[in-house]
PDB file of C-alpha atoms in Angstrom:
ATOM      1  CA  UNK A   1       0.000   0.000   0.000  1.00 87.00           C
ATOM      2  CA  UNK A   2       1.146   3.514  -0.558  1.00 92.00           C
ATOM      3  CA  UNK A   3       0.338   6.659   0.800  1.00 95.00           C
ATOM      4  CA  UNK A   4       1.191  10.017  -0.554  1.00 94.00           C
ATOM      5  CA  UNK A   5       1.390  13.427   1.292  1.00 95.00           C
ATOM      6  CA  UNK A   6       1.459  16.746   0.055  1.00 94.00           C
ATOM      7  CA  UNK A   7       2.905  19.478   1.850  1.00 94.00           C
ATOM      8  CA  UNK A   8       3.911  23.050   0.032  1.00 92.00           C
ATOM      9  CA  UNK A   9       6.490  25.146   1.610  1.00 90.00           C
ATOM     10  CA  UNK A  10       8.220  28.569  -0.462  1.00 88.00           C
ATOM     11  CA  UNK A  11       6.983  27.562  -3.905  1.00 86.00           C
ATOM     12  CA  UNK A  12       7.866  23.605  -3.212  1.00 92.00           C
ATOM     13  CA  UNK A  13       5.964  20.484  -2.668  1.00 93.00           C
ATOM     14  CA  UNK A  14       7.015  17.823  -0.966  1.00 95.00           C
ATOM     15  CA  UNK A  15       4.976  14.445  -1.707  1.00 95.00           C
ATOM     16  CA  UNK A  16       6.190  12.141   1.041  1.00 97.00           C
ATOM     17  CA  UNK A  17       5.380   8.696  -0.136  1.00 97.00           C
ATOM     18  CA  UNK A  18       5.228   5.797   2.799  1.00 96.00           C
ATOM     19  CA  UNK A  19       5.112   2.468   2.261  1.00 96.00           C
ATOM     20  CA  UNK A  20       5.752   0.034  -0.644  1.00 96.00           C
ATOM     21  CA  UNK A  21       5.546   1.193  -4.281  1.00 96.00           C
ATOM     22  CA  UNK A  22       4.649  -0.710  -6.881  1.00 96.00           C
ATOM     23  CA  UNK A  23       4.207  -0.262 -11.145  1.00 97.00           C
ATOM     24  CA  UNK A  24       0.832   0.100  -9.871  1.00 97.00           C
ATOM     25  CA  UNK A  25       1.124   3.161  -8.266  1.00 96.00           C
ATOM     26  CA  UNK A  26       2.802   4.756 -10.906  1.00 97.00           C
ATOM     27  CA  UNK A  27      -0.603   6.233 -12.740  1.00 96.00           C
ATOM     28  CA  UNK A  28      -1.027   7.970  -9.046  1.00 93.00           C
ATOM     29  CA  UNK A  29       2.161   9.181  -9.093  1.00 93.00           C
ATOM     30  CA  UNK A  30       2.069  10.355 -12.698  1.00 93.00           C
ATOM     31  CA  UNK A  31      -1.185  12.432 -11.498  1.00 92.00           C
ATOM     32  CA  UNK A  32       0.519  13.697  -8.579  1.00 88.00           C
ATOM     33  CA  UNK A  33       3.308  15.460 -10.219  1.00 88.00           C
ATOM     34  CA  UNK A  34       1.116  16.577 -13.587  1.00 87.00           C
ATOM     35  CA  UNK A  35      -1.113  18.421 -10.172  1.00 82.00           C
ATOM     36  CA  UNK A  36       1.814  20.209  -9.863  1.00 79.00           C
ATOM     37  CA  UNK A  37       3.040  22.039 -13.149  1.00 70.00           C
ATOM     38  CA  UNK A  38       5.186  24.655 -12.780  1.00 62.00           C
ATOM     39  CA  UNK A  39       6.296  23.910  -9.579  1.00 73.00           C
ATOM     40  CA  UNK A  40       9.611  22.377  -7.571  1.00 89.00           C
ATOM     41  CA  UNK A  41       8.947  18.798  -7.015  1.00 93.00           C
ATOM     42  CA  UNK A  42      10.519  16.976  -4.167  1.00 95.00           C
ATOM     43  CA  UNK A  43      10.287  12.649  -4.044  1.00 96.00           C
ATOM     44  CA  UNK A  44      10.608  12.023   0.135  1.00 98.00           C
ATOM     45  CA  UNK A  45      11.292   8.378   0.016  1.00 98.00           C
ATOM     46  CA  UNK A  46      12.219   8.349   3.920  1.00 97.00           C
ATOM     47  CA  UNK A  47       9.362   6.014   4.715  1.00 96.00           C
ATOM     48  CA  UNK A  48       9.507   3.943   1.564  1.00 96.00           C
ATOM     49  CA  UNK A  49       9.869  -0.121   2.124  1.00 93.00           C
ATOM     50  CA  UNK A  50       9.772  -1.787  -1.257  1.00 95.00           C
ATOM     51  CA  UNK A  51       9.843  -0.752  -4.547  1.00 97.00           C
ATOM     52  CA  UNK A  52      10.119  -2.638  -7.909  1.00 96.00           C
ATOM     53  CA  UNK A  53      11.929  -2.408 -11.094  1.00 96.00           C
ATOM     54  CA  UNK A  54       9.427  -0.143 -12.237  1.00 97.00           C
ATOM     55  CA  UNK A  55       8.979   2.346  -9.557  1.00 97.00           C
ATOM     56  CA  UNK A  56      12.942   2.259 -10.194  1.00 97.00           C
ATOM     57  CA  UNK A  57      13.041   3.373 -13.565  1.00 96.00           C
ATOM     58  CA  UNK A  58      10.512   5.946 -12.865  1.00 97.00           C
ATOM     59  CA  UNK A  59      12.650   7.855 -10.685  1.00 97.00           C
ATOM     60  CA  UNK A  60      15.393   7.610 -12.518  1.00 97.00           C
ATOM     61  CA  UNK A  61      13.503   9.279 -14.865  1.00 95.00           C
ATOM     62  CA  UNK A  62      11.530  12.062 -12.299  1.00 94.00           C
ATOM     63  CA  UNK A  63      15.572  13.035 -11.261  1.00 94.00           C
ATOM     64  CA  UNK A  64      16.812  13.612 -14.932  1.00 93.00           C
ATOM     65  CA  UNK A  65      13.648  16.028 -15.494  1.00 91.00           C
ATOM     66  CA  UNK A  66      14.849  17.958 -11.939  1.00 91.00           C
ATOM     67  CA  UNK A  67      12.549  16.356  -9.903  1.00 94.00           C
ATOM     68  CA  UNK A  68      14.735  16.038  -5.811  1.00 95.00           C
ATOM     69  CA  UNK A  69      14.738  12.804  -4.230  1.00 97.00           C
ATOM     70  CA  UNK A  70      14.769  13.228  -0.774  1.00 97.00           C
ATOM     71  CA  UNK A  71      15.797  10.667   1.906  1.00 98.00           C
ATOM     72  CA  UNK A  72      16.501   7.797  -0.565  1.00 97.00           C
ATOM     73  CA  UNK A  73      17.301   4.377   0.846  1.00 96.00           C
ATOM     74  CA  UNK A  74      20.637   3.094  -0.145  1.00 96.00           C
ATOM     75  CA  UNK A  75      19.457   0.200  -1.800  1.00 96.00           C
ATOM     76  CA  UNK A  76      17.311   2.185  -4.375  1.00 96.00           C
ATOM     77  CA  UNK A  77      19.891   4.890  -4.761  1.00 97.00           C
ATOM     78  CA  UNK A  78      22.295   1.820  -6.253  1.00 97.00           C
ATOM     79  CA  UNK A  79      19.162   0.695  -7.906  1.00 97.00           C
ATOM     80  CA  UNK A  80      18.799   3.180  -9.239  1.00 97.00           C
ATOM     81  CA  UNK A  81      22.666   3.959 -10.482  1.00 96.00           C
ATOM     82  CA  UNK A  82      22.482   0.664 -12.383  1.00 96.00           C
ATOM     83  CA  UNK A  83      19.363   1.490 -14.368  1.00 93.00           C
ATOM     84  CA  UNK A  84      20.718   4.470 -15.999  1.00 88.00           C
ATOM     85  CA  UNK A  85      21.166   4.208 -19.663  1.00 79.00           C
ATOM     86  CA  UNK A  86      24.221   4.759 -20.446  1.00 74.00           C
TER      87      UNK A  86
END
């Protein structure tokens, strides 16, 4: 299950998500972030416990358009290095 909370603060919004993401969740995040045009966008994975290949990928992709990740568990952060293109 995943939660997502929004939180604005000078011009940025955090969306802290908790719990485990999956490829599912992805059309919720998509929606999140489109919510949010024109504005900083910061990921808070602090609270995050599973993600999948997916999920992965999509970050990857939410940090080359300037989108922060914040808090990023160590595991995902290598994850993530190796599905970079290259």
């Amino acid at each position: 299950m995943l939660k997502i909370t929004r939180s604005t603060h000078s011009g940025t919004t955090t969306l802290m998500l908790s719990g485990r993401i999956g490829a599912d969740h992805l059309p919720d995040l998509r929606r999140s972030l489109a919510d949010e045009r024109g504005q900083g966008v910061v990921f808070d994975l602090r609270e995050i416990n599973l993600v999948d290949v997916d999920v992965v990928q999509f970050l990857v992709e939410c940090e080359a358009v300037g989108i922060r990740l914040r808090h990023c568990p160590a595991y995902v952060r290598e994850w993530m290095a190796r599905e970079k293109p290259p």
